[in-house]
CSV table of C-alpha atoms in Angstrom, one decimal:
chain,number,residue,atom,x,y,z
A,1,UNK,CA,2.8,-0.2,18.9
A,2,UNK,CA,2.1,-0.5,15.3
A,3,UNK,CA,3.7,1.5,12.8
A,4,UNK,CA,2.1,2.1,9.1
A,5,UNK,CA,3.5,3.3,5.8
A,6,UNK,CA,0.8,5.3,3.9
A,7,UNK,CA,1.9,6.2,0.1
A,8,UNK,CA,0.4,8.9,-1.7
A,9,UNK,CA,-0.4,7.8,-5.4
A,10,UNK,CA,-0.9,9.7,-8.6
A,11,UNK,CA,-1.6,7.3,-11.7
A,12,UNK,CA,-1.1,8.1,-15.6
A,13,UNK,CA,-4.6,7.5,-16.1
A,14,UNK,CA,-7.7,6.6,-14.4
A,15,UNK,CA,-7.6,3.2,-15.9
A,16,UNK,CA,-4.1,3.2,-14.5
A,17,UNK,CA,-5.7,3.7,-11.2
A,18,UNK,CA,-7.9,0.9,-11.7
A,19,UNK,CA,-5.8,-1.7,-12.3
A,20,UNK,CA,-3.7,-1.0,-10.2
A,21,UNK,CA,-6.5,-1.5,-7.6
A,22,UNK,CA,-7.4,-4.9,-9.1
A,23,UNK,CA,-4.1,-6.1,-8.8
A,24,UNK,CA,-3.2,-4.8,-5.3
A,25,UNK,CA,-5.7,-6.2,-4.2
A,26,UNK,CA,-5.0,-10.0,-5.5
A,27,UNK,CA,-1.1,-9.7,-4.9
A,28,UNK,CA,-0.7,-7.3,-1.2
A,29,UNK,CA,-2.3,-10.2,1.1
A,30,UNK,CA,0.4,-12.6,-0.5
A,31,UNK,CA,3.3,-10.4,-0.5
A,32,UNK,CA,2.7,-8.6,2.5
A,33,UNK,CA,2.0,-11.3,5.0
A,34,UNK,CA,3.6,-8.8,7.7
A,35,UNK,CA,0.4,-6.7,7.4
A,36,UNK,CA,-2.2,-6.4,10.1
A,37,UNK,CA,-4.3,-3.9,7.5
A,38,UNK,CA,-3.6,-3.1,3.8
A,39,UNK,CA,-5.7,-0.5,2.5
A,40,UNK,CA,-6.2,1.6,-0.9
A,41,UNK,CA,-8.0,4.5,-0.5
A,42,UNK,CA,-9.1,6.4,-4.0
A,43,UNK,CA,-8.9,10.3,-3.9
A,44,UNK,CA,-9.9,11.3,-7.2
A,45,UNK,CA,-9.9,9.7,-10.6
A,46,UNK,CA,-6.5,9.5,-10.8
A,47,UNK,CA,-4.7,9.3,-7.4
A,48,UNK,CA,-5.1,7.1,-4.4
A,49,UNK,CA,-3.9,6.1,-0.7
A,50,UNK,CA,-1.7,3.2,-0.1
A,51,UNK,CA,-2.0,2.2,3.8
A,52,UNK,CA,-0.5,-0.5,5.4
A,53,UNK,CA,-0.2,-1.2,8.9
A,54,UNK,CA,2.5,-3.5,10.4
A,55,UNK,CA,2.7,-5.0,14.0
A,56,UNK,CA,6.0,-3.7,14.6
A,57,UNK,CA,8.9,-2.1,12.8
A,58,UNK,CA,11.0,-5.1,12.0
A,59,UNK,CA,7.4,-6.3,10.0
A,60,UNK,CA,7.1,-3.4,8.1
A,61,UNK,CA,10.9,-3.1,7.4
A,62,UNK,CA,10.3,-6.8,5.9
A,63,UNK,CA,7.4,-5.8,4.4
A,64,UNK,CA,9.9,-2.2,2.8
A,65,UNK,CA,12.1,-5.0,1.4
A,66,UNK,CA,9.6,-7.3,-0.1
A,67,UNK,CA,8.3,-4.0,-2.0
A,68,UNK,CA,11.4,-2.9,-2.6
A,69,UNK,CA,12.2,-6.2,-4.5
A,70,UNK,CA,9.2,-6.0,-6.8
A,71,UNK,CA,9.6,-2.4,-8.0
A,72,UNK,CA,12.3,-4.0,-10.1
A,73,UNK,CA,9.7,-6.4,-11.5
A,74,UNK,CA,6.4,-5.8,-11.2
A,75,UNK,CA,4.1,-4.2,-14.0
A,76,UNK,CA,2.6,-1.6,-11.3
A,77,UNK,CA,5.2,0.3,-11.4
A,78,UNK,CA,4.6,2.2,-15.2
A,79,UNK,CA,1.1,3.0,-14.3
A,80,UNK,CA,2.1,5.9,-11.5
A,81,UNK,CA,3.1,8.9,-12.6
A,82,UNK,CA,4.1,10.5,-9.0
A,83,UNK,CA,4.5,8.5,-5.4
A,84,UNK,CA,5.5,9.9,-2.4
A,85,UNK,CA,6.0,8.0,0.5
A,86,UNK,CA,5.8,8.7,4.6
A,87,UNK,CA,6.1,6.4,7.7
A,88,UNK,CA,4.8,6.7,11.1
A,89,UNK,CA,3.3,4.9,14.1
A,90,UNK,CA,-0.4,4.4,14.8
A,91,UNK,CA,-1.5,6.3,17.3
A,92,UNK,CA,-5.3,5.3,16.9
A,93,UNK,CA,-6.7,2.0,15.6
A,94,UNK,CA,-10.1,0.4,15.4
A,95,UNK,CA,-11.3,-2.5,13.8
A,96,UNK,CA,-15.0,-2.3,14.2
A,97,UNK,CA,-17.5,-5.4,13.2
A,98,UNK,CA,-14.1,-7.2,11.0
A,99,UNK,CA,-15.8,-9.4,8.3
């Protein structure tokens, strides 16, 4: 069964928010090779949805560490105001049409 971590974003700014986006989007596929699906999902101007999906637990515990790694170092981090994270397994998936 898959698992996911989905994290609930709130950015200083909506330029915050955008860059963010940029880089997430160049940087998850290379750190996060554990991933089945990495997703960021925009709420508002300001706030967004991380979600990641992992084959299995051990994968997204590797995936937990990688992360936890780059908080220390990466220049996301100071464009979030607020993140709260959860965990879970994936009760319902489908990829429909994958380009």
């Amino acid at each position: 069964m898959s698992v996911a971590n989905v994290v609930s974003m709130e950015f200083e700014s909506a330029q915050a928010l955008q860059d963010f986006a940029v880089r997430y989007n160049e940087v998850a596929p290379v750190h996060y090779p554990q991933a089945e699906i990495i997703m960021f999902v925009k709420t508002d101007d300001q706030s967004g949805l991380g979600i990641s999906i992992y084959p299995s637990e051990e994968a997204r515990e590797a995936g937990n560490q990688q992360r936890n790694q780059e908080v220390k170092t990466t220049e996301m981090v100071p464009l979030m105001k607020e993140i709260f994270r959860v965990k879970g397994d994936v009760m319902v998936k489908h990829i429909i049409n994958p380009k």
